[in-house]
Short mmCIF file of C-alpha atoms in Angstrom, two decimals:
data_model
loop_
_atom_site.label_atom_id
_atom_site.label_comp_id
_atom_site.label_asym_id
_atom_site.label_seq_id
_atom_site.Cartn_x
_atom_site.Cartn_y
_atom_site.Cartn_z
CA UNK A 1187 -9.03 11.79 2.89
CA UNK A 1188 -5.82 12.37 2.29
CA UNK A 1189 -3.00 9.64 0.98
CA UNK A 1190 -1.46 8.68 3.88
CA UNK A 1191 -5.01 8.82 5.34
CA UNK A 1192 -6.28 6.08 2.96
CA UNK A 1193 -3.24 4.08 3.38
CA UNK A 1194 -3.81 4.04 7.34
CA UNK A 1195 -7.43 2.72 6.44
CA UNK A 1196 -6.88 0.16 4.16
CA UNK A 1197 -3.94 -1.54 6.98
CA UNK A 1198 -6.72 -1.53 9.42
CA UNK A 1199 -9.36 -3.58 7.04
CA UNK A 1200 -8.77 -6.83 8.58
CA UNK A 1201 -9.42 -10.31 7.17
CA UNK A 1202 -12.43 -10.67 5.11
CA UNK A 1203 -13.61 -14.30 5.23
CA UNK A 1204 -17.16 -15.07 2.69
CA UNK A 1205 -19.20 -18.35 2.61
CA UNK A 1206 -18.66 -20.32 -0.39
CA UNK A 1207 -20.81 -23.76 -2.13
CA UNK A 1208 -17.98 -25.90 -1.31
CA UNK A 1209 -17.94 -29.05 -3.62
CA UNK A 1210 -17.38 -32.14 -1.94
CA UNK A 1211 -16.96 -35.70 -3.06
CA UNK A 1212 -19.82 -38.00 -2.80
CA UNK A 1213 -18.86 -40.77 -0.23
CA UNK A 1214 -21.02 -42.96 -2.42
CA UNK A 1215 -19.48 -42.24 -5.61
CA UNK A 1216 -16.08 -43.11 -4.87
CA UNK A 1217 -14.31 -46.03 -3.20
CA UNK A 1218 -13.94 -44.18 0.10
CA UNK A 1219 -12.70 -40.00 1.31
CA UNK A 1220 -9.46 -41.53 2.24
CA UNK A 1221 -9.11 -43.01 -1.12
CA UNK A 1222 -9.15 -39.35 -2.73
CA UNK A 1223 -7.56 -37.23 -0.85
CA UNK A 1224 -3.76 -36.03 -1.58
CA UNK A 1225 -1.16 -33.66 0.28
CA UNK A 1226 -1.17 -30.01 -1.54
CA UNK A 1227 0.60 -29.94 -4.93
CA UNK A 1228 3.75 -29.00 -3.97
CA UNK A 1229 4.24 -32.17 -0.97
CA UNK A 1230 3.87 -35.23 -2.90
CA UNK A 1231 7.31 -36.47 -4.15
CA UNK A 1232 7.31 -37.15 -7.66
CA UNK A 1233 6.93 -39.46 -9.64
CA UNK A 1234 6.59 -42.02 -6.58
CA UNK A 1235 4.13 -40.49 -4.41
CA UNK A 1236 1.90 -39.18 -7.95
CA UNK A 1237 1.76 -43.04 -8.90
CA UNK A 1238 1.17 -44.09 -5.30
CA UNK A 1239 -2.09 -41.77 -5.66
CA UNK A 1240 -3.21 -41.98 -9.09
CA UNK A 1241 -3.39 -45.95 -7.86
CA UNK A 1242 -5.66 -45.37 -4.67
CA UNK A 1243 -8.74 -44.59 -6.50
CA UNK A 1244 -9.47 -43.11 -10.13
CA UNK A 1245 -11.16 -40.07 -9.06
CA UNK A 1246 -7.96 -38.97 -6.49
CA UNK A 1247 -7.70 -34.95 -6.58
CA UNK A 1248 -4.33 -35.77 -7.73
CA UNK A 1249 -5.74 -35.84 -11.36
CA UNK A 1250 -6.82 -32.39 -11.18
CA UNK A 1251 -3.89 -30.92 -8.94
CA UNK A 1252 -1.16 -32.79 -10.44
CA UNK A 1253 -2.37 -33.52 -14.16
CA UNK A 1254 -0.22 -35.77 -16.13
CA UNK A 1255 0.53 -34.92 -20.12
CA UNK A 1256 2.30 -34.23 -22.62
CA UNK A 1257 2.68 -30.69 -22.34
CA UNK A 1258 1.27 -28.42 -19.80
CA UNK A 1259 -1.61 -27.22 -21.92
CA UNK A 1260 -2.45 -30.51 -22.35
CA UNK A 1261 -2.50 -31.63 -18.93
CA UNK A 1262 -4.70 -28.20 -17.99
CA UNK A 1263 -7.17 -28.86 -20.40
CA UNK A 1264 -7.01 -32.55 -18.93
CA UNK A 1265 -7.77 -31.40 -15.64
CA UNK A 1266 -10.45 -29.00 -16.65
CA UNK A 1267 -12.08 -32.05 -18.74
CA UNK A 1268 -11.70 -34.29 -15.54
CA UNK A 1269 -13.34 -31.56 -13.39
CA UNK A 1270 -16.33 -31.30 -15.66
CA UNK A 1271 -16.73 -34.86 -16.20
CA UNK A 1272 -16.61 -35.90 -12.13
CA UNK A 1273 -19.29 -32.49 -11.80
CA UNK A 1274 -21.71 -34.22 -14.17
CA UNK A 1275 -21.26 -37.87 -13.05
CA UNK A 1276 -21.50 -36.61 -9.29
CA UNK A 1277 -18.94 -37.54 -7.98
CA UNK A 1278 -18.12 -33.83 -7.11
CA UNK A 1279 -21.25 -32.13 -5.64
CA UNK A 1280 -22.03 -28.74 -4.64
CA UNK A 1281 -23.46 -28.26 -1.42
CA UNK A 1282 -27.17 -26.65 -1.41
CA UNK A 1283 -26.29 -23.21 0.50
CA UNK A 1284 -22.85 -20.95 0.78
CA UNK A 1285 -21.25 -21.85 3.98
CA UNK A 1286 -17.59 -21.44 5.88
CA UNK A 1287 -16.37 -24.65 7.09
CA UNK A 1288 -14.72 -25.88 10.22
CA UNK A 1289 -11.90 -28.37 9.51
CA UNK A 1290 -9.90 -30.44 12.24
CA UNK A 1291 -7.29 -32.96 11.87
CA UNK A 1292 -5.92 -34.69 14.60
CA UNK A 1293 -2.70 -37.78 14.58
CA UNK A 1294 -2.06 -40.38 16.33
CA UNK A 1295 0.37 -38.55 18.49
CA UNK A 1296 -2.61 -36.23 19.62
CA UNK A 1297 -1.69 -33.56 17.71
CA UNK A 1298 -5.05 -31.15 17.03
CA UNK A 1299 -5.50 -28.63 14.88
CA UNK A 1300 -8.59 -27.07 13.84
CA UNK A 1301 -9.37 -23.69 11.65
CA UNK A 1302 -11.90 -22.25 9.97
CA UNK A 1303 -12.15 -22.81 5.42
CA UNK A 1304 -13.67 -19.74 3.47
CA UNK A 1305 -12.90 -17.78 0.54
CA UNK A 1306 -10.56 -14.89 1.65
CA UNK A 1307 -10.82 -11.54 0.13
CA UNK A 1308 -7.17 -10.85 -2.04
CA UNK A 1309 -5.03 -8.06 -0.59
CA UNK A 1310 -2.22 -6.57 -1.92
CA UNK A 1311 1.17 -6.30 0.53
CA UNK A 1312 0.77 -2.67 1.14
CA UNK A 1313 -2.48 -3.81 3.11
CA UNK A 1314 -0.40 -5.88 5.53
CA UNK A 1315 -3.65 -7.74 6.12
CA UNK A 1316 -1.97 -11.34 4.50
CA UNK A 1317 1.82 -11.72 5.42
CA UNK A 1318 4.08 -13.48 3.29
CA UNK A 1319 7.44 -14.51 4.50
CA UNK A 1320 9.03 -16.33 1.23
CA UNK A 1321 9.82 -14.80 -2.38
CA UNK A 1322 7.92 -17.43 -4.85
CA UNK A 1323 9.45 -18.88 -7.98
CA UNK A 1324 7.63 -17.49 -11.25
CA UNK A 1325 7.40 -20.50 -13.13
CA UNK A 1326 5.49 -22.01 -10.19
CA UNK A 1327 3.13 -19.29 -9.75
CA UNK A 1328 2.69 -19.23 -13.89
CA UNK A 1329 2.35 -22.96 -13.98
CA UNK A 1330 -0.37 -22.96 -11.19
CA UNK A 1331 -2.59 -19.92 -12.88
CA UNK A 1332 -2.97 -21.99 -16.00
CA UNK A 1333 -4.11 -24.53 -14.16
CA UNK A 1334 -7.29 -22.21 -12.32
CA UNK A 1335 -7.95 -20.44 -15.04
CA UNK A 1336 -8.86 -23.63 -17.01
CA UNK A 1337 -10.80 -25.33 -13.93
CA UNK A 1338 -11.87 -22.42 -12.80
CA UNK A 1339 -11.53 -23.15 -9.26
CA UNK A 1340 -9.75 -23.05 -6.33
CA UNK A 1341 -8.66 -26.76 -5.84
CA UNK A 1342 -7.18 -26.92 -2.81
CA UNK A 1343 -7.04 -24.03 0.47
CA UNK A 1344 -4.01 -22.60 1.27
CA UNK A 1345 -2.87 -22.28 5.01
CA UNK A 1346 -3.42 -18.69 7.00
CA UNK A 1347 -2.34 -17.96 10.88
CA UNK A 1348 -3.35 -15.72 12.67
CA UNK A 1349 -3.69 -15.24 16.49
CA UNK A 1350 -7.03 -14.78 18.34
CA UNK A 1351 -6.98 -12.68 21.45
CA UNK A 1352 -9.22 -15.70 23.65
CA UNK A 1353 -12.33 -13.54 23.73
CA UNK A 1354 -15.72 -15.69 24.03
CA UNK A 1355 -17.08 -14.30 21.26
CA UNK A 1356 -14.35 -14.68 19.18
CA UNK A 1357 -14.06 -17.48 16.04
CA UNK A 1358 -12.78 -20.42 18.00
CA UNK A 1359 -16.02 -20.07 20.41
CA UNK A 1360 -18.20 -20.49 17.03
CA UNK A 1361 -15.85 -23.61 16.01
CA UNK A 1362 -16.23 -25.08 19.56
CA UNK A 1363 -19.56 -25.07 19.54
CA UNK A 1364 -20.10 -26.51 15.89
CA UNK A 1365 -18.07 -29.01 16.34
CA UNK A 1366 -20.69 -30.92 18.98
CA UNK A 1367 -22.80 -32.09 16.15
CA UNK A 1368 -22.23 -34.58 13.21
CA UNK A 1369 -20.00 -33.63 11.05
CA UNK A 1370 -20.21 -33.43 7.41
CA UNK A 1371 -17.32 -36.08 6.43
CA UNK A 1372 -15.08 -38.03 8.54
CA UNK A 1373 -12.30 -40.06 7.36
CA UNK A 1374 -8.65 -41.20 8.57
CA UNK A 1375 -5.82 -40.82 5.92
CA UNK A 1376 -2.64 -43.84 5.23
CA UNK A 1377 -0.61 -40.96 7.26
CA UNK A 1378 -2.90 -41.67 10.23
CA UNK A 1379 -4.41 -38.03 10.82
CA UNK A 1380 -7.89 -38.08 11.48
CA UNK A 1381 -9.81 -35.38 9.17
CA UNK A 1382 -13.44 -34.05 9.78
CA UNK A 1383 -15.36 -31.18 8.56
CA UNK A 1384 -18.78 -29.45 9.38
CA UNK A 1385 -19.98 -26.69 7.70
CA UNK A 1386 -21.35 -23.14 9.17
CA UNK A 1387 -24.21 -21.64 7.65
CA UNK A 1388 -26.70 -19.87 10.36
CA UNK A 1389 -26.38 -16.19 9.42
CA UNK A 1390 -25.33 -15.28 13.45
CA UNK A 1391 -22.32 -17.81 13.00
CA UNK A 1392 -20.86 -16.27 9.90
CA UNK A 1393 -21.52 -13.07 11.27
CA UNK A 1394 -19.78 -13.27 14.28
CA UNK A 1395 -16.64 -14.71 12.85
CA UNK A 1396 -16.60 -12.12 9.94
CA UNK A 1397 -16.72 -9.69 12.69
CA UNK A 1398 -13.72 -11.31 14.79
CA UNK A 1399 -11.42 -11.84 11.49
CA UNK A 1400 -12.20 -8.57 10.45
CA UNK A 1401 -9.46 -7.60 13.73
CA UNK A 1402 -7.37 -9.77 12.10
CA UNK A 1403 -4.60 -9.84 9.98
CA UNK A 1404 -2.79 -13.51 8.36
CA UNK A 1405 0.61 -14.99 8.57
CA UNK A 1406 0.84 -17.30 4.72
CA UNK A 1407 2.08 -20.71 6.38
CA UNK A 1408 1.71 -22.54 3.22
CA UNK A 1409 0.68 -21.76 0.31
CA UNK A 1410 2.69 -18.76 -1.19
CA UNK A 1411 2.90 -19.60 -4.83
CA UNK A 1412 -1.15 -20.07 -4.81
CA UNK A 1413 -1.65 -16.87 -3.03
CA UNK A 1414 1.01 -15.05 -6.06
CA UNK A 1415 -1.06 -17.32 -8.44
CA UNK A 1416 -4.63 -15.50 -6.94
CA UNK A 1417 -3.48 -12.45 -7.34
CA UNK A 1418 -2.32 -12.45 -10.74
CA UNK A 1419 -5.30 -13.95 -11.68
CA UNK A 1420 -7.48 -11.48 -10.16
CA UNK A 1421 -5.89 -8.74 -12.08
CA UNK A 1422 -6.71 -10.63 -15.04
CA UNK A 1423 -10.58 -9.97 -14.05
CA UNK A 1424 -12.45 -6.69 -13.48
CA UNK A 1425 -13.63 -6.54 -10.23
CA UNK A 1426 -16.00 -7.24 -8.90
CA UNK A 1427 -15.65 -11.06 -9.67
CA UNK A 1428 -15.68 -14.32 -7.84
CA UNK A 1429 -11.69 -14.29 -8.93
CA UNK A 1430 -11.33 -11.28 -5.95
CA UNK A 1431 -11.72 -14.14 -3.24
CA UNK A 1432 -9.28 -17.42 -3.26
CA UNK A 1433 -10.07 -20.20 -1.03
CA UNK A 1434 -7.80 -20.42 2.12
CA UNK A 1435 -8.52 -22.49 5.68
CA UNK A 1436 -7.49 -19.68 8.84
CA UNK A 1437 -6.06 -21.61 11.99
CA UNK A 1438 -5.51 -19.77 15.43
CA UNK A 1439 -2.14 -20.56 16.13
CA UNK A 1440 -2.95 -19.21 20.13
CA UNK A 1441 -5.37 -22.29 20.11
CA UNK A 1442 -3.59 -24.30 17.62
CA UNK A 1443 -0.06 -23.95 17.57
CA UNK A 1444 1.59 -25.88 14.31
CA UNK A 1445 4.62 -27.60 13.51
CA UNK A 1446 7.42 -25.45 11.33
CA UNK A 1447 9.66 -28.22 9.75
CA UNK A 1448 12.25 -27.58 6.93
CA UNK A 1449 12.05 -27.84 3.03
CA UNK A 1450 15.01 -29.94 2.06
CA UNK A 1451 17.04 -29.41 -1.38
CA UNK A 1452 17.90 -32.68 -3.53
CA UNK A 1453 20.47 -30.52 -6.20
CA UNK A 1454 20.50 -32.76 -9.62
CA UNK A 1455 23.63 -33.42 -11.14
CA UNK A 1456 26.14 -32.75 -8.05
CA UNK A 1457 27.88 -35.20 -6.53
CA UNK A 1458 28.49 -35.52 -2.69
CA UNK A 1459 31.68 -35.65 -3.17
CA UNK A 1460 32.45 -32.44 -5.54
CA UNK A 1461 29.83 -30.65 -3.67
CA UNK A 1462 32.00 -31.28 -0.04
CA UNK A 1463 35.41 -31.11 -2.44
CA UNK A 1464 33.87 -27.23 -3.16
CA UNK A 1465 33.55 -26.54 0.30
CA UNK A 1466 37.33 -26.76 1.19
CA UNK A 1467 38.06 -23.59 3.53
CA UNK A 1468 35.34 -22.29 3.31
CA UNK A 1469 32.97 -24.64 5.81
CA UNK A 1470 33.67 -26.83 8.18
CA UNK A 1471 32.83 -30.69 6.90
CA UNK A 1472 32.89 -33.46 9.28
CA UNK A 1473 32.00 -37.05 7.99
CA UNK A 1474 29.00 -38.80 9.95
CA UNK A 1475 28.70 -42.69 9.63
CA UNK A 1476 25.44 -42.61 11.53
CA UNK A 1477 21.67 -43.50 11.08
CA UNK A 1478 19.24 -40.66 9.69
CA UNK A 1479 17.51 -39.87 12.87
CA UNK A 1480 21.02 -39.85 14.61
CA UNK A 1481 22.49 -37.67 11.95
CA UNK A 1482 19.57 -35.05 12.06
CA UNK A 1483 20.47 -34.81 16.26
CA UNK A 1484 23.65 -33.57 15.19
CA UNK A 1485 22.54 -31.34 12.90
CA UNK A 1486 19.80 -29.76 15.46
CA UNK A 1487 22.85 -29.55 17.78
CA UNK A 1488 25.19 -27.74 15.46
CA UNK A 1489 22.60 -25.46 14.65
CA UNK A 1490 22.57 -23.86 17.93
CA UNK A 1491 25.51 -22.82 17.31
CA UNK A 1492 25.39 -21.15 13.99
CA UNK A 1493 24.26 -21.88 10.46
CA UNK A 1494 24.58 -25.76 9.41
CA UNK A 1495 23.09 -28.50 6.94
CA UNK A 1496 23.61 -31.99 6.50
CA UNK A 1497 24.74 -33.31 2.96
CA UNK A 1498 23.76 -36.71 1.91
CA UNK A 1499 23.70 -39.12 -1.43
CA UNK A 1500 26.51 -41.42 -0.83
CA UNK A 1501 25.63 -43.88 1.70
CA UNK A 1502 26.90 -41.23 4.36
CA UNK A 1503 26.01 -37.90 6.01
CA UNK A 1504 28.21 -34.80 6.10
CA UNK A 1505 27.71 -31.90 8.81
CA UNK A 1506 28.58 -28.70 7.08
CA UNK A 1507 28.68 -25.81 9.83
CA UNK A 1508 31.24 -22.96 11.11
CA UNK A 1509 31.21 -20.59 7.74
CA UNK A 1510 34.20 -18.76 7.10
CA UNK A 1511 32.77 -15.22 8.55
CA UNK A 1512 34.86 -13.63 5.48
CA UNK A 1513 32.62 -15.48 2.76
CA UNK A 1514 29.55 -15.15 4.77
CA UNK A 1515 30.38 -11.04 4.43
CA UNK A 1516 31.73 -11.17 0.69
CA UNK A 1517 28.13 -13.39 -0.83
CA UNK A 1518 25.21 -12.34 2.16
CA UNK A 1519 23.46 -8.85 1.51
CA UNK A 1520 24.23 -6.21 3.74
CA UNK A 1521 20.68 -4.26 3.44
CA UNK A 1522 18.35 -6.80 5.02
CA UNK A 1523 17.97 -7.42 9.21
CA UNK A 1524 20.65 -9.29 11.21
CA UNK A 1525 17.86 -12.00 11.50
CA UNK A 1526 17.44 -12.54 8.08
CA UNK A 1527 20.90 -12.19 6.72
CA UNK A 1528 21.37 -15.29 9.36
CA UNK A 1529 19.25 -17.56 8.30
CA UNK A 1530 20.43 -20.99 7.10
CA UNK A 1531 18.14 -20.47 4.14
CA UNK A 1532 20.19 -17.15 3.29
CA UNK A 1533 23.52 -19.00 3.72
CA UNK A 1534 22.35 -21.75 1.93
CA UNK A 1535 21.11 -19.45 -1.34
CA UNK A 1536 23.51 -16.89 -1.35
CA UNK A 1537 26.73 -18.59 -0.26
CA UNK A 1538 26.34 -22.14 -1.29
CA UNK A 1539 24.27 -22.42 -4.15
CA UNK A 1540 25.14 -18.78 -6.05
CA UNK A 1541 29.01 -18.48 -4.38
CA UNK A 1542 29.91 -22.32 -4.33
CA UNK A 1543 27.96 -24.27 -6.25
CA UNK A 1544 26.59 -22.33 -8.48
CA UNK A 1545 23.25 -24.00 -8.82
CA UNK A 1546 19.92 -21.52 -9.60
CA UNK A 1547 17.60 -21.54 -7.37
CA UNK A 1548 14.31 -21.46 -9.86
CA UNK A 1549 15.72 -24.18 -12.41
CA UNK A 1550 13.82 -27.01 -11.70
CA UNK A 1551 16.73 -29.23 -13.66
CA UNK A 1552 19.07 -28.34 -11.12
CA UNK A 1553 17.24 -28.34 -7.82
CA UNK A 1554 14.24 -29.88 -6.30
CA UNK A 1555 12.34 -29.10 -3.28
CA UNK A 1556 11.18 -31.76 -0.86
CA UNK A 1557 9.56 -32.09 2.35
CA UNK A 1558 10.17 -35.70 3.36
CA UNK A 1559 13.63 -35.99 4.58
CA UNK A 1560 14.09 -39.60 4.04
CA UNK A 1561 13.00 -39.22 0.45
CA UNK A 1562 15.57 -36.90 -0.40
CA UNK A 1563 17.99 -38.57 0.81
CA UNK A 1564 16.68 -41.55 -0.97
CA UNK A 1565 16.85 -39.60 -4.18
CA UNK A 1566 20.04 -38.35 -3.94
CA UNK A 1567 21.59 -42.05 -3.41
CA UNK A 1568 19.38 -43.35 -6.31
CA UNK A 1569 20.17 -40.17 -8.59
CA UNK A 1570 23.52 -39.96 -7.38
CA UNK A 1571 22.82 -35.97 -6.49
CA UNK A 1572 23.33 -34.12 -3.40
CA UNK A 1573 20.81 -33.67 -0.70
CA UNK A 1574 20.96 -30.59 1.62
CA UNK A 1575 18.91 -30.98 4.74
CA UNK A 1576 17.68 -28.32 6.53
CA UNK A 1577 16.95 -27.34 10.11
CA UNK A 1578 13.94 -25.64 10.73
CA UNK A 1579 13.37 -21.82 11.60
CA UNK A 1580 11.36 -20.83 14.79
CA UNK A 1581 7.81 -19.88 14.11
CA UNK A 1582 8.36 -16.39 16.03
CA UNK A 1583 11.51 -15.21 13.52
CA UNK A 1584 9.63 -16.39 10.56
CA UNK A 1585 6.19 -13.86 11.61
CA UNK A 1586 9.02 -11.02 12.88
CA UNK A 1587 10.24 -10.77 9.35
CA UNK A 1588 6.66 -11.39 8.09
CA UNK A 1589 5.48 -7.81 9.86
CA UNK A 1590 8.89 -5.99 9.14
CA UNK A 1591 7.90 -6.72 5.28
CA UNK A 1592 11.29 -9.08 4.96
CA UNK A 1593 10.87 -11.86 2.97
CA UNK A 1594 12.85 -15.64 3.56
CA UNK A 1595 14.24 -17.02 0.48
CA UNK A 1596 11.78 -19.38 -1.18
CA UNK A 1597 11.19 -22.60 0.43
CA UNK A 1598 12.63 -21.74 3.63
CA UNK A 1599 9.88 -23.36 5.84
CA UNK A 1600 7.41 -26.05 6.12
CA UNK A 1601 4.40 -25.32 8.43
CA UNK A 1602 1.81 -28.34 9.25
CA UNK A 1603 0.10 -29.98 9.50
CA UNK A 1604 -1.09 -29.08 6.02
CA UNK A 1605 -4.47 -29.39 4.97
CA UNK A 1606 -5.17 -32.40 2.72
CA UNK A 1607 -6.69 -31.53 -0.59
CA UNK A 1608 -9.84 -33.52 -1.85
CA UNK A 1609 -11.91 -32.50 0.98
CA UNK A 1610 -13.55 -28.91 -0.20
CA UNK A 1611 -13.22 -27.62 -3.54
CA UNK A 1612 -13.62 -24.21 -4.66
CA UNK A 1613 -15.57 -23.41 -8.32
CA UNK A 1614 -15.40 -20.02 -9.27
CA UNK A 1615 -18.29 -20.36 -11.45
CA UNK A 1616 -20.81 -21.41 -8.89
#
């Protein structure tokens, strides 16, 4: 076969999803599932949130996703003792066969989502079978491969979409059906979603949704800086190895459609007031004296009309929107799609933070990265920083660039609901 024969093969291989021993907390062993469960790594707002869990129950994941040290070997070899010691106490378990596993949460608003948890085959970009759509941060991705390689395991699945064509015999027809017995674990988090899971291990089952994924290929909705981290490490092993395969959970989004919220910025160091003062011609700034939820309407409604972001840290708000079109030609790349190179991400990188403020991205010193919008702006009034809230990007730009091979600036988008971690576990060694 010729080259650009091969390379036509290898984009048609589709997803390749393999049964796993998940480990699993005993429900006996600890004070309850709730009790031990944690957003991913990269959600909980430090140090609040980490003290908030460390307290809930001594064996919370936390300890092993978010180890706390003196120095980051430390706190890996920490987590790799705390691993070992909960394996041989049992409070961790390994279930008795290799299975995939169905996982649904569900809120109180009646919000369901439900997907399918297995350990993905790795593919590299050229395979367009797993689609990023955000550049990572290297001292993230570095920071989280010391961490596997001294547990050895996948701690907590990152979250795949893709989207099923309805078929009956398709994946969510196998889900549907499992989901009519008992499940395996069942337990309602402080954040009120309702988590089960139920494991598939009859050979049909994982056969026919090997066979449907196989069609398939994966939008990364959370988790990029894992998915970096697997691959690096699986260059680091001669294949074949267990480190080929990194544990993921694959949601339908035909079925399933999730939520795409924004990753706010809390910039350390910056005051609201020289970080407005900076944006003198340049952006429109208009002064808000309103309530959060009031102040994020208006910043929904400028956004229709062109980039815009919401400043915060000093008791008030302050809509930033109408660029000067000059700047926005003089700082934005001219070499990537109109789409991207209008982003509010891209403004917000390569006008305000490079051009204006002139803030790096990747230093964690400068700039932090958080989810919960009321926390930042907590943290900016407490700090006295700068918060930058963001509007979120529509699901259907965000897979467009995703296929055309375009990349969003790191942190651009939040998908969710996110898995919570603590429920399956991943050891590489089993």
């Amino acid at each position: 076969m010729n080259s650009a024969g091969h390379s036509e093969a290898k984009a048609r291989r589709g997803l390749e999803l393999t049964p796993f021993r998940g480990l699993r907390y005993d429900p006996d062993r600890v004070g309850s599932l709730a009790a031990v469960t944690s957003p991913p790594y990269d959600v909980v707002v430090r140090p609040d949130g980490l003290h908030h869990l460390q307290s809930a129950d001594p064996h919370n994941i936390v300890r092993l996703i978010l180890p706390q040290a003196g120095t980051p070997s430390t706190r890996n070899e920490q987590a790799a003792h705390t691993l070992r010691r909960w394996l041989s106490e049992g409070v961790l378990t390994a279930d008795d066969e290799p299975g995939l596993y169905v996982y649904e949460q569900r809120d109180e608003s009646g919000l369901l989502q439900r997907g399918v948890i297995g350990a993905l085959r790795l593919s590299d970009p050229s395979e367009h079978v797993v689609l990023p759509h955000e550049d990572v941060m290297p001292h993230v991705v570095a920071d989280r491969a010391a961490l596997m390689r001294a547990t050895s395991a996948n701690l907590e699945p990152l979250l795949l979409t893709y989207r099923g064509n309805g078929s009956a015999a398709d994946t969510s027809a196998v889900l549907e059906r499992i989901i009519q017995q008992p499940p395996l674990l069942a337990t309602t988090t402080e954040d009120g979603f309702q988590h089960r899971l139920w494991a598939i291990t009859a050979p049909e089952d994982l056969a026919r949704i090997q066979s449907d994924l196989a069609h398939h290929q994966a939008l990364i909705a959370d988790g990029h800086h894992r998915w970096a981290t697997y691959r690096r490490l699986r260059a680091e092993h001669p294949s074949p190895s267990p480190w080929d395969y990194g544990l993921v959970l694959l949601v339908d989004t035909a079925r399933y459609p999730l939520r795409v919220r924004a990753i706010h910025r809390l910039l350390h160091g910056l005051p609201v007031t020289d970080a407005v003062a900076a944006l003198e011609g340049l952006f429109h700034v208009q002064r808000l004296e309103l309530p959060l939820a009031e102040a994020m309407d208006a910043l929904a409604d400028a956004a229709r009309e062109g980039n815009a972001f919401l400043l915060a840290g000093d008791g008030a708000f302050h809509l930033v929107d109408q660029p000067d079109p000059a700047l926005l030609a003089r700082t934005i790349p001219a070499d990537r799609p109109p789409a991207w190179r209008t982003l509010d991400a891209t403004v917000l990188h390569a006008t305000l933070l490079d051009h204006v403020w002139h803030i790096p991205e990747d230093d964690p010193t400068r700039i932090a990265y958080i989810h919960d919008t009321a926390a930042t702006v907590r943290k900016a009034e407490r700090d006295g920083g700068t918060a930058v809230l963001m509007h979120p990007v529509r699901e259907e730009v965000v897979r467009d660039l995703a296929r055309q091979g375009v990349t969003m600036p790191r942190k651009s988008t939040s998908f969710g609901p996110k898995p919570a971690s603590g429920l399956v576990l991943r050891a590489l060694d089993l």
